[in-house]
């Protein structure tokens, strides 16, 4: 890697990725390949593939990472992060443990449904998608909320990482259906946050009671312990909504 200064957002993003020696990484929008240059020394059996749709950017990334490309740790391709783009670059059909993007507009300027579905298909079981941003001004919270919503509507769970510099990271994992396959997005409500606890909430009935009230679906925030009830279809005696 050549000796240009490493921007703080890239240093922090790579630290947050917690790269393991055997990780298979995919970077989307690698620009001049600075992150690739930080990741490669951390890899032993692992690899990083980096794509950017700008040929000017990938030419710089190739120059910067010539050594790691030569020893097989890095692959850099001029490709858009789309199914046809990756297919043309020979990248589709592969599996990655971590997919990441740093300061790439993709996930906050629009719903990015196709890109999220593409990422879900490329992630190995247990894999994660990371989007890092260093927005100008005080827009960290706004951006984190937007990207979190985009991830959740696109079939991912989302967790926000606040990093020391004015950098925010959003980590997404595809929702898993009970059979282990990625679940289909439903109205933007992640499956893991929905708990149907009909048994506890159905009113007691006797033989002559009128028809039973339907079970109540509670929205549970699974990021807290004990689970926090954040919403319910109707009031439940004794249950305080937070
Ligand atoms: C602002 S630059 C960031 C570069 C680098 N990640 C950084 O943090 O310095 C965004 C890069 O993403 C690339 N890019 C944007 N959308 C892309 C897409 N859909 N597929 C591939 N590359 C994309 C652009 O060409 C550009 O090089």
Coordinates of N, CA and C and ligand atoms in Angstrom, one line a residue:
X1 N 0.8 -1.2 0.0 CA 0.0 0.0 0.0 C 0.9 1.3 0.0
X2 N 0.5 2.2 -0.8 CA 1.3 3.5 -0.8 C 1.0 4.3 0.4
X3 N 1.8 5.4 0.6 CA 1.8 6.0 1.9 C 0.8 7.2 2.1
X4 N -0.4 7.2 1.4 CA -1.3 8.3 1.6 C -2.0 8.1 3.0
X5 N -2.4 9.3 3.6 CA -3.0 9.2 4.9 C -4.3 8.4 4.8
X6 N -4.6 7.7 5.9 CA -5.8 6.9 5.9 C -6.9 7.7 6.6
X7 N -8.0 8.0 5.9 CA -9.1 8.8 6.6 C -9.6 8.0 7.8
X8 N -9.9 8.8 8.8 CA -10.3 8.3 10.1 C -11.6 7.3 10.0
X9 N -12.5 7.7 9.1 CA -13.7 6.9 8.9 C -13.3 5.5 8.4
X10 N -12.3 5.4 7.6 CA -11.9 4.1 7.0 C -11.2 3.3 8.1
X11 N -10.4 4.0 8.9 CA -9.7 3.3 10.0 C -10.7 2.7 11.0
X12 N -11.7 3.5 11.3 CA -12.7 3.1 12.3 C -13.6 2.0 11.7
X13 N -14.0 2.1 10.5 CA -14.8 1.1 9.8 C -14.1 -0.2 9.8
X14 N -12.9 -0.2 9.5 CA -12.1 -1.5 9.4 C -12.0 -2.1 10.8
X15 N -11.8 -1.2 11.8 CA -11.7 -1.8 13.2 C -13.1 -2.4 13.6
X16 N -14.2 -1.7 13.2 CA -15.5 -2.2 13.6 C -15.8 -3.5 12.9
X17 N -15.2 -3.8 11.8 CA -15.5 -5.0 11.0 C -14.9 -6.2 11.8
X18 N -14.0 -6.0 12.7 CA -13.4 -7.1 13.5 C -13.0 -8.2 12.5
X19 N -12.1 -7.9 11.6 CA -11.7 -8.9 10.6 C -11.0 -10.1 11.2
X20 N -11.4 -11.3 10.8 CA -10.8 -12.5 11.2 C -9.9 -13.0 10.1
X21 N -8.9 -13.8 10.5 CA -7.9 -14.2 9.5 C -8.5 -15.0 8.3
X22 N -9.6 -15.7 8.6 CA -10.2 -16.5 7.5 C -11.4 -15.8 6.8
X23 N -11.7 -14.6 7.2 CA -12.9 -13.9 6.7 C -12.9 -13.8 5.1
X24 N -14.1 -13.9 4.5 CA -14.3 -13.6 3.1 C -15.1 -12.3 3.1
X25 N -14.4 -11.3 2.6 CA -15.1 -9.9 2.6 C -15.4 -9.5 1.2
X26 N -16.4 -8.7 1.2 CA -16.8 -8.0 -0.1 C -16.9 -6.5 0.2
X27 N -16.2 -5.6 -0.4 CA -16.4 -4.2 -0.2 C -17.1 -3.6 -1.4
X28 N -18.1 -2.9 -1.2 CA -18.9 -2.2 -2.3 C -18.5 -0.7 -2.3
X29 N -18.1 -0.3 -3.4 CA -17.7 1.1 -3.6 C -16.4 1.4 -2.9
X30 N -15.4 0.7 -3.3 CA -14.0 0.7 -2.6 C -13.2 2.0 -2.9
X31 N -13.7 2.8 -3.9 CA -12.9 4.0 -4.2 C -11.5 3.6 -4.5
X32 N -10.5 4.3 -3.9 CA -9.1 4.1 -4.2 C -8.5 2.9 -3.5
X33 N -9.3 2.1 -2.8 CA -8.8 0.9 -2.2 C -8.1 1.0 -0.8
X34 N -8.4 2.1 -0.1 CA -7.7 2.4 1.2 C -8.1 1.3 2.2
X35 N -9.4 1.0 2.3 CA -9.9 -0.1 3.2 C -9.3 -1.4 2.9
X36 N -9.2 -1.7 1.6 CA -8.6 -3.0 1.2 C -7.1 -3.1 1.7
X37 N -6.5 -2.0 1.6 CA -5.1 -1.9 2.1 C -5.0 -2.1 3.6
X38 N -6.0 -1.7 4.4 CA -6.0 -2.0 5.8 C -6.4 -3.4 6.2
X39 N -7.3 -4.0 5.4 CA -7.8 -5.3 5.7 C -6.8 -6.4 5.3
X40 N -6.1 -6.3 4.2 CA -5.3 -7.4 3.8 C -4.2 -7.9 4.8
X41 N -3.6 -7.0 5.5 CA -2.6 -7.5 6.5 C -3.3 -8.4 7.6
X42 N -4.6 -8.2 7.8 CA -5.3 -9.0 8.8 C -5.7 -10.4 8.3
X43 N -5.6 -10.6 7.0 CA -6.1 -11.9 6.5 C -4.9 -12.9 6.4
X44 N -5.2 -14.2 6.7 CA -4.3 -15.2 6.4 C -4.8 -16.1 5.3
X45 N -5.9 -16.9 5.7 CA -6.5 -17.7 4.6 C -7.7 -16.9 4.0
X46 N -8.1 -15.8 4.6 CA -9.2 -15.1 4.0 C -8.9 -14.2 2.8
X47 N -9.9 -13.6 2.3 CA -9.8 -12.8 1.0 C -10.7 -11.6 1.1
X48 N -10.3 -10.6 0.3 CA -11.3 -9.4 0.2 C -11.4 -9.2 -1.3
X49 N -12.7 -9.1 -1.7 CA -13.1 -8.7 -3.1 C -13.7 -7.3 -3.0
X50 N -13.2 -6.4 -3.8 CA -13.7 -5.0 -3.8 C -14.2 -4.6 -5.1
X51 N -15.4 -4.0 -5.2 CA -15.9 -3.5 -6.4 C -16.2 -2.1 -6.4
X52 N -16.1 -1.4 -7.5 CA -16.5 0.0 -7.6 C -16.9 0.1 -9.1
X53 N -18.0 0.9 -9.3 CA -18.4 1.1 -10.7 C -17.6 2.1 -11.5
X54 N -16.7 2.7 -10.8 CA -15.8 3.7 -11.5 C -14.5 3.1 -11.8
X55 N -14.2 3.0 -13.1 CA -12.9 2.4 -13.5 C -11.7 3.3 -13.0
X56 N -11.9 4.6 -12.9 CA -10.8 5.4 -12.3 C -10.5 5.0 -10.9
X57 N -11.6 4.8 -10.1 CA -11.4 4.4 -8.7 C -10.7 3.0 -8.7
X58 N -11.1 2.0 -9.4 CA -10.5 0.7 -9.3 C -9.1 0.7 -9.8
X59 N -8.8 1.6 -10.8 CA -7.4 1.7 -11.2 C -6.5 2.1 -10.1
X60 N -7.0 3.1 -9.3 CA -6.2 3.5 -8.1 C -6.1 2.4 -7.1
X61 N -7.2 1.7 -6.9 CA -7.3 0.6 -5.9 C -6.3 -0.5 -6.3
X62 N -6.2 -0.8 -7.6 CA -5.3 -1.8 -8.0 C -3.9 -1.4 -7.8
X63 N -3.6 -0.2 -8.1 CA -2.2 0.3 -7.9 C -1.8 0.3 -6.4
X64 N -2.8 0.7 -5.6 CA -2.5 0.7 -4.1 C -2.3 -0.7 -3.5
X65 N -3.0 -1.7 -4.1 CA -3.0 -3.0 -3.5 C -2.3 -4.1 -4.4
X66 N -1.4 -3.7 -5.2 CA -0.8 -4.6 -6.2 C -0.2 -5.8 -5.5
X67 N 0.4 -5.6 -4.3 CA 1.1 -6.8 -3.6 C 0.0 -7.8 -3.2
X68 N -1.1 -7.3 -2.6 CA -2.1 -8.2 -2.1 C -2.9 -8.9 -3.2
X69 N -3.0 -8.2 -4.3 CA -3.6 -8.8 -5.5 C -2.7 -10.0 -6.0
X70 N -1.4 -9.7 -6.0 CA -0.4 -10.7 -6.4 C -0.4 -11.9 -5.6
X71 N -0.6 -11.8 -4.2 CA -0.5 -13.0 -3.4 C -1.9 -13.6 -3.2
X72 N -2.9 -13.1 -3.9 CA -4.2 -13.7 -3.9 C -5.2 -13.3 -2.8
X73 N -4.8 -12.4 -2.0 CA -5.7 -12.0 -0.9 C -6.7 -11.0 -1.4
X74 N -6.4 -10.2 -2.4 CA -7.3 -9.1 -2.8 C -7.7 -9.3 -4.3
X75 N -9.0 -9.1 -4.6 CA -9.4 -9.0 -6.0 C -10.2 -7.7 -6.1
X76 N -9.9 -6.9 -7.1 CA -10.6 -5.6 -7.3 C -11.2 -5.7 -8.7
X77 N -12.5 -5.3 -8.8 CA -13.2 -5.4 -10.1 C -14.0 -4.1 -10.3
X78 N -14.0 -3.7 -11.6 CA -14.8 -2.6 -11.9 C -16.2 -3.2 -12.2
X79 N -17.1 -2.9 -11.3 CA -18.5 -3.5 -11.4 C -19.4 -2.7 -10.5
X80 N -20.6 -2.6 -11.0 CA -21.7 -2.0 -10.1 C -22.2 -3.1 -9.2
X81 N -22.7 -2.7 -8.0 CA -23.2 -3.7 -7.1 C -24.6 -4.0 -7.5
X82 N -24.7 -4.8 -8.6 CA -26.0 -5.3 -9.1 C -25.8 -6.7 -9.5
X83 N -26.8 -7.4 -9.7 CA -26.7 -8.8 -10.1 C -25.9 -8.9 -11.5
X84 N -26.4 -8.2 -12.5 CA -25.6 -8.2 -13.8 C -24.2 -7.8 -13.6
X85 N -24.0 -6.7 -12.8 CA -22.6 -6.2 -12.6 C -21.7 -7.3 -12.0
X86 N -22.2 -7.9 -11.0 CA -21.3 -8.9 -10.3 C -21.2 -10.2 -11.2
X87 N -22.2 -10.5 -11.9 CA -22.1 -11.7 -12.8 C -21.0 -11.4 -13.9
X88 N -21.1 -10.2 -14.5 CA -20.1 -9.9 -15.5 C -18.7 -9.9 -14.9
X89 N -18.5 -9.6 -13.6 CA -17.2 -9.6 -13.0 C -16.8 -10.9 -12.4
X90 N -17.7 -11.9 -12.6 CA -17.4 -13.3 -12.1 C -17.5 -13.4 -10.6
X91 N -18.3 -12.5 -10.0 CA -18.4 -12.5 -8.5 C -19.7 -13.2 -8.0
X92 N -20.8 -13.2 -8.8 CA -22.0 -13.7 -8.3 C -21.9 -15.2 -8.0
X93 N -22.7 -15.7 -7.1 CA -22.6 -17.1 -6.7 C -21.6 -17.4 -5.6
X94 N -20.8 -16.4 -5.3 CA -19.8 -16.6 -4.2 C -20.5 -16.3 -2.8
X95 N -19.8 -16.7 -1.7 CA -20.3 -16.4 -0.4 C -19.4 -15.6 0.4
X96 N -19.9 -14.6 1.1 CA -19.1 -13.7 1.9 C -19.5 -13.7 3.4
X97 N -18.6 -13.6 4.3 CA -18.9 -13.5 5.7 C -19.3 -12.0 6.1
X98 N -18.6 -11.1 5.4 CA -18.9 -9.7 5.7 C -19.0 -8.9 4.4
X99 N -20.0 -8.1 4.2 CA -20.1 -7.2 3.1 C -20.1 -5.8 3.7
X100 N -19.3 -4.9 3.1 CA -19.3 -3.6 3.7 C -19.2 -2.5 2.7
X101 N -19.7 -1.3 3.1 CA -19.6 -0.1 2.2 C -19.3 1.1 3.1
X102 N -18.4 1.9 2.6 CA -18.0 3.1 3.4 C -18.3 4.3 2.6
X103 N -19.1 5.2 3.1 CA -19.5 6.4 2.5 C -20.0 6.2 1.0
X104 N -20.8 5.1 0.9 CA -21.5 4.9 -0.4 C -23.0 5.2 -0.2
X105 N -23.5 6.0 -1.1 CA -24.9 6.5 -1.0 C -26.0 5.4 -0.9
X106 N -25.7 4.3 -1.6 CA -26.6 3.2 -1.8 C -27.8 3.1 -0.7
X107 N -27.4 2.9 0.6 CA -28.5 2.5 1.5 C -29.2 3.6 2.2
X108 N -28.9 4.9 1.9 CA -29.6 5.9 2.6 C -30.3 6.9 1.6
X109 N -30.1 6.7 0.3 CA -30.8 7.6 -0.6 C -32.0 7.0 -1.2
X110 N -32.2 5.7 -1.0 CA -33.4 5.1 -1.6 C -33.6 3.8 -0.9
X111 N -34.7 3.0 -1.3 CA -35.0 1.8 -0.6 C -34.0 0.7 -0.8
X112 N -33.2 0.7 -1.9 CA -32.1 -0.3 -2.2 C -32.6 -1.7 -2.0
X113 N -33.8 -2.0 -2.4 CA -34.4 -3.3 -2.3 C -33.6 -4.4 -3.0
X114 N -33.2 -4.0 -4.3 CA -32.5 -5.0 -5.1 C -31.1 -5.3 -4.5
X115 N -30.5 -4.2 -4.0 CA -29.1 -4.4 -3.5 C -29.2 -5.2 -2.2
X116 N -30.2 -4.9 -1.4 CA -30.3 -5.7 -0.1 C -30.6 -7.2 -0.4
X117 N -31.4 -7.4 -1.4 CA -31.7 -8.8 -1.7 C -30.4 -9.5 -2.3
X118 N -29.7 -8.7 -3.0 CA -28.4 -9.2 -3.6 C -27.4 -9.5 -2.5
X119 N -27.3 -8.6 -1.5 CA -26.4 -8.8 -0.4 C -26.9 -10.0 0.5
X120 N -28.2 -10.2 0.7 CA -28.7 -11.3 1.5 C -28.3 -12.6 0.8
X121 N -28.4 -12.7 -0.5 CA -28.0 -13.9 -1.3 C -26.5 -14.2 -1.3
X122 N -25.7 -13.1 -1.1 CA -24.2 -13.3 -1.1 C -23.7 -13.7 0.3
X123 N -24.5 -13.4 1.3 CA -23.9 -13.6 2.7 C -24.0 -15.1 3.0
X124 N -22.9 -15.6 3.6 CA -22.9 -16.9 4.2 C -23.7 -16.9 5.4
X125 N -24.2 -18.1 5.9 CA -25.0 -18.1 7.1 C -24.2 -17.5 8.2
X126 N -24.9 -16.6 9.0 CA -24.2 -15.9 10.1 C -23.5 -14.6 9.6
X127 N -23.5 -14.4 8.3 CA -22.8 -13.2 7.8 C -23.5 -11.9 8.0
X128 N -22.8 -10.8 7.8 CA -23.4 -9.5 8.1 C -23.1 -8.5 7.0
X129 N -24.0 -7.5 6.9 CA -23.8 -6.4 6.0 C -23.5 -5.1 6.8
X130 N -22.5 -4.4 6.5 CA -22.1 -3.2 7.2 C -22.1 -2.0 6.3
X131 N -22.8 -0.9 6.7 CA -22.7 0.4 6.0 C -22.2 1.4 7.0
X132 N -21.1 2.1 6.6 CA -20.5 3.1 7.4 C -20.6 4.5 6.7
X133 N -20.9 5.5 7.5 CA -21.0 6.9 6.9 C -20.3 7.9 7.8
X134 N -19.7 8.8 7.2 CA -19.2 10.0 7.9 C -19.9 11.2 7.2
X135 N -21.1 11.5 7.7 CA -21.9 12.5 7.0 C -21.4 13.9 7.4
X136 N -21.6 14.9 6.6 CA -21.2 16.3 7.0 C -22.2 16.8 8.0
X137 N -21.7 17.7 8.9 CA -22.6 18.3 9.9 C -23.1 17.3 10.9
X138 N -24.3 17.6 11.5 CA -24.8 16.8 12.6 C -25.8 15.8 12.1
X139 N -25.5 15.0 11.1 CA -26.6 14.2 10.5 C -26.5 12.8 10.9
X140 N -25.7 12.5 11.9 CA -25.5 11.0 12.2 C -26.8 10.3 12.6
X141 N -27.6 11.0 13.5 CA -28.8 10.3 13.9 C -29.8 10.1 12.8
X142 N -29.9 11.2 12.0 CA -30.9 11.1 10.8 C -30.5 10.0 9.9
X143 N -29.2 9.9 9.6 CA -28.7 8.9 8.7 C -28.8 7.5 9.3
X144 N -28.5 7.4 10.6 CA -28.7 6.1 11.2 C -30.1 5.6 11.1
X145 N -31.1 6.5 11.4 CA -32.5 6.2 11.4 C -32.9 5.8 10.0
X146 N -32.4 6.5 9.0 CA -32.8 6.2 7.6 C -32.3 4.8 7.2
X147 N -31.0 4.6 7.4 CA -30.4 3.3 7.0 C -31.0 2.1 7.8
X148 N -31.3 2.3 9.0 CA -31.9 1.3 9.8 C -33.3 0.9 9.2
X149 N -34.0 1.9 8.9 CA -35.3 1.7 8.2 C -35.2 1.0 6.9
X150 N -34.2 1.4 6.1 CA -34.0 0.8 4.8 C -33.6 -0.7 5.0
X151 N -32.7 -1.0 5.9 CA -32.3 -2.4 6.2 C -33.5 -3.2 6.6
X152 N -34.3 -2.7 7.5 CA -35.4 -3.5 8.1 C -36.5 -3.7 7.0
X153 N -36.8 -2.7 6.2 CA -37.7 -2.9 5.2 C -37.2 -3.8 4.1
X154 N -35.9 -4.0 4.0 CA -35.3 -4.8 2.9 C -35.0 -6.2 3.4
X155 N -35.5 -6.6 4.6 CA -35.3 -8.0 5.1 C -34.1 -8.2 6.0
X156 N -33.6 -7.1 6.6 CA -32.5 -7.3 7.5 C -32.8 -6.8 8.9
X157 N -32.2 -7.3 9.9 CA -32.3 -6.7 11.2 C -31.2 -5.6 11.2
X158 N -31.3 -4.6 12.0 CA -30.3 -3.5 12.0 C -29.9 -3.1 13.4
X159 N -28.6 -2.9 13.5 CA -28.0 -2.5 14.8 C -27.1 -1.3 14.5
X160 N -27.2 -0.2 15.3 CA -26.4 1.0 15.0 C -25.1 1.0 15.8
X161 N -24.0 1.2 15.2 CA -22.7 1.3 15.9 C -22.3 2.8 15.9
X162 N -22.2 3.4 17.1 CA -21.7 4.8 17.1 C -20.2 4.7 17.3
X163 N -19.4 5.2 16.3 CA -18.0 5.1 16.4 C -17.4 6.4 16.9
X164 N -16.2 6.4 17.4 CA -15.7 7.7 18.0 C -15.6 8.9 17.1
X165 N -15.1 8.8 15.9 CA -15.1 10.0 15.1 C -16.6 10.3 14.6
X166 N -16.9 11.3 13.9 CA -18.3 11.5 13.5 C -18.6 10.4 12.4
X167 N -18.6 9.2 12.8 CA -18.9 8.1 11.9 C -19.9 7.2 12.5
X168 N -20.8 6.7 11.7 CA -21.9 5.8 12.2 C -21.8 4.5 11.3
X169 N -22.0 3.4 11.9 CA -22.1 2.1 11.2 C -23.4 1.5 11.5
X170 N -24.0 0.9 10.5 CA -25.2 0.1 10.6 C -24.9 -1.3 10.2
X171 N -25.1 -2.3 11.1 CA -24.8 -3.7 10.8 C -26.2 -4.4 10.6
X172 N -26.3 -5.1 9.5 CA -27.5 -5.8 9.2 C -27.3 -7.2 9.0
X173 N -28.3 -8.0 9.5 CA -28.2 -9.5 9.3 C -29.6 -9.9 8.7
X174 N -29.5 -10.7 7.6 CA -30.8 -11.1 7.0 C -31.7 -11.9 8.1
X175 N -33.0 -11.6 8.1 CA -33.8 -12.3 9.0 C -33.8 -13.8 8.5
X176 N -33.8 -14.7 9.5 CA -33.8 -16.1 9.1 C -35.2 -16.6 9.4
X177 N -35.8 -17.3 8.4 CA -37.0 -18.0 8.6 C -36.7 -19.3 9.4
X178 N -37.7 -20.0 10.0 CA -37.5 -21.1 10.8 C -36.7 -22.2 10.1
X179 N -36.8 -22.3 8.8 CA -36.1 -23.3 8.0 C -34.7 -22.8 7.6
X180 N -34.3 -21.6 8.1 CA -32.9 -21.2 7.9 C -32.8 -20.3 6.7
X181 N -33.8 -20.2 5.8 CA -33.7 -19.4 4.6 C -34.0 -18.0 5.0
X182 N -33.4 -17.0 4.2 CA -33.8 -15.6 4.5 C -35.3 -15.4 4.4
X183 N -35.9 -14.7 5.3 CA -37.3 -14.5 5.3 C -37.7 -13.4 4.3
X184 N -38.9 -13.4 3.8 CA -39.4 -12.4 2.9 C -39.8 -11.2 3.8
X185 N -39.4 -10.0 3.4 CA -39.8 -8.8 4.2 C -41.3 -8.6 4.2
X186 N -41.9 -8.2 5.4 CA -43.3 -8.1 5.5 C -43.6 -6.7 6.1
X187 N -44.0 -5.8 5.3 CA -44.4 -4.5 5.9 C -43.4 -3.8 6.7
X188 N -42.2 -4.1 6.6 CA -41.1 -3.4 7.3 C -41.0 -3.8 8.8
X189 N -41.7 -4.8 9.2 CA -41.6 -5.2 10.6 C -40.8 -6.5 10.7
X190 N -39.6 -6.5 11.2 CA -38.7 -7.6 11.3 C -39.4 -8.8 12.1
X191 N -39.3 -10.0 11.5 CA -39.8 -11.1 12.1 C -39.4 -11.3 13.6
X192 N -38.1 -11.0 13.8 CA -37.6 -11.3 15.1 C -38.2 -10.4 16.2
X193 N -38.8 -9.4 15.8 CA -39.4 -8.5 16.8 C -40.9 -8.8 17.0
X194 N -41.4 -9.8 16.3 CA -42.8 -10.1 16.5 C -42.9 -11.3 17.3
X195 N -43.7 -11.3 18.4 CA -43.9 -12.4 19.2 C -45.4 -12.6 19.4
X196 N -45.9 -13.8 19.0 CA -47.3 -14.0 19.3 C -47.4 -14.8 20.6
X197 N -47.9 -14.2 21.6 CA -48.0 -14.9 22.9 C -49.5 -15.1 23.3
X198 N -50.2 -15.7 22.3 CA -51.6 -15.9 22.5 C -52.0 -16.5 23.8
X199 N -51.3 -17.5 24.2 CA -51.7 -18.2 25.4 C -51.8 -17.3 26.6
X200 N -50.9 -16.4 26.8 CA -50.9 -15.5 27.9 C -51.9 -14.4 27.8
X201 N -52.3 -14.0 26.6 CA -53.1 -12.8 26.5 C -54.6 -13.1 26.1
X202 N -54.9 -14.4 25.8 CA -56.3 -14.7 25.4 C -57.1 -14.7 26.7
X203 N -58.3 -14.0 26.7 CA -59.1 -14.0 27.9 C -59.6 -15.4 28.2
X204 N -59.8 -15.7 29.5 CA -60.3 -17.0 29.9 C -61.8 -17.1 29.4
X205 N -62.1 -18.3 29.0 CA -63.5 -18.5 28.5 C -64.1 -19.7 29.2
X206 N -65.5 -19.8 29.1 CA -66.1 -21.1 29.6 C -67.0 -21.5 28.4
X207 N -67.6 -22.7 28.6 CA -68.3 -23.3 27.5 C -69.4 -22.4 26.8
X208 N -70.0 -21.5 27.6 CA -71.1 -20.7 27.1 C -70.6 -19.3 26.7
X209 N -69.3 -19.1 26.7 CA -68.8 -17.8 26.4 C -69.1 -17.4 24.9
X210 N -69.2 -16.2 24.6 CA -69.3 -15.8 23.1 C -67.9 -16.1 22.5
X211 N -67.9 -16.0 21.2 CA -66.6 -16.4 20.5 C -65.4 -15.7 21.1
X212 N -64.3 -16.4 21.1 CA -63.1 -15.8 21.8 C -62.6 -14.6 21.0
X213 N -62.0 -13.7 21.8 CA -61.2 -12.6 21.2 C -60.0 -13.2 20.5
X214 N -59.6 -12.6 19.4 CA -58.4 -13.1 18.8 C -57.2 -13.0 19.6
X215 N -56.2 -13.8 19.5 CA -54.9 -13.6 20.2 C -54.3 -12.3 19.9
X216 N -53.6 -11.7 20.8 CA -53.0 -10.4 20.6 C -51.6 -10.6 20.2
X217 N -51.2 -9.8 19.2 CA -49.8 -9.9 18.7 C -49.1 -8.7 19.4
X218 N -48.0 -9.1 20.1 CA -47.2 -8.1 20.7 C -46.0 -7.8 19.9
X219 N -45.6 -6.5 19.9 CA -44.3 -6.2 19.3 C -43.2 -6.2 20.4
X220 N -42.2 -7.0 20.2 CA -41.2 -7.1 21.3 C -39.9 -6.6 20.7
X221 N -39.3 -5.8 21.5 CA -37.9 -5.3 21.2 C -36.9 -6.3 21.7
X222 N -36.4 -7.1 20.8 CA -35.5 -8.2 21.2 C -34.1 -7.7 21.5
X223 N -33.9 -6.4 21.4 CA -32.5 -6.0 21.7 C -32.4 -5.7 23.2
X224 N -33.5 -5.8 24.0 CA -33.4 -5.5 25.4 C -33.7 -6.8 26.2
X225 N -33.1 -6.9 27.3 CA -33.3 -8.1 28.2 C -33.7 -7.5 29.6
X226 N -34.8 -7.8 30.2 CA -35.8 -8.7 29.6 C -36.5 -8.0 28.5
X227 N -37.2 -8.8 27.6 CA -37.8 -8.3 26.4 C -38.8 -7.1 26.8
X228 N -38.8 -6.1 26.0 CA -39.6 -4.9 26.3 C -40.8 -4.9 25.3
X229 N -42.0 -4.8 25.8 CA -43.2 -4.8 24.9 C -43.3 -3.3 24.4
X230 N -43.2 -3.2 23.1 CA -43.3 -1.9 22.5 C -44.6 -1.6 21.8
X231 N -45.4 -2.6 21.6 CA -46.7 -2.3 20.9 C -47.6 -3.5 21.0
X232 N -48.9 -3.3 20.9 CA -49.8 -4.4 20.9 C -51.1 -3.9 20.2
X233 N -51.8 -4.9 19.6 CA -52.9 -4.6 18.7 C -54.1 -4.0 19.6
X234 N -54.2 -4.4 20.8 CA -55.2 -3.8 21.7 C -54.7 -3.8 23.1
X235 N -55.3 -3.1 24.1 CA -54.8 -3.0 25.4 C -54.8 -4.4 26.1
X236 N -53.8 -4.6 26.9 CA -53.7 -5.9 27.6 C -53.7 -5.6 29.1
X237 N -54.6 -6.1 29.8 CA -54.6 -5.8 31.2 C -53.3 -6.2 31.9
X238 N -52.8 -5.3 32.6 CA -51.5 -5.6 33.4 C -50.3 -5.4 32.6
X239 N -50.4 -5.1 31.3 CA -49.1 -5.0 30.5 C -48.9 -3.5 30.1
X240 N -47.8 -3.0 30.6 CA -47.5 -1.6 30.4 C -46.7 -1.5 29.1
X241 N -47.1 -0.7 28.2 CA -46.3 -0.6 26.9 C -45.2 0.5 27.2
X242 N -44.0 0.2 26.7 CA -42.9 1.2 26.9 C -42.8 2.1 25.6
Ligands
LIG1 C1 -17.7 8.6 -1.7 S1 -16.9 7.3 -2.5 C2 -16.2 6.4 -1.1 C3 -15.0 5.6 -1.5 C4 -14.4 4.9 -0.3 N1 -15.3 3.9 0.2 C5 -14.1 5.9 0.8 O1 -14.7 5.8 1.9 O2 -13.2 6.7 0.6 C6 -18.2 6.3 -3.1 C7 -17.7 5.2 -4.1 O3 -18.7 4.3 -4.3 C8 -18.8 4.0 -5.6 N2 -20.2 3.5 -5.9 C9 -21.3 4.2 -5.6 N3 -22.4 3.4 -5.9 C10 -21.9 2.2 -6.3 C11 -22.5 1.0 -6.8 N4 -23.9 0.9 -6.8 N5 -21.8 0.0 -7.2 C12 -20.4 0.1 -7.1 N6 -19.8 1.2 -6.7 C13 -20.5 2.3 -6.3 C14 -18.4 5.3 -6.3 O4 -18.0 5.1 -7.6 C15 -17.4 5.8 -5.4 O5 -16.1 5.4 -5.8

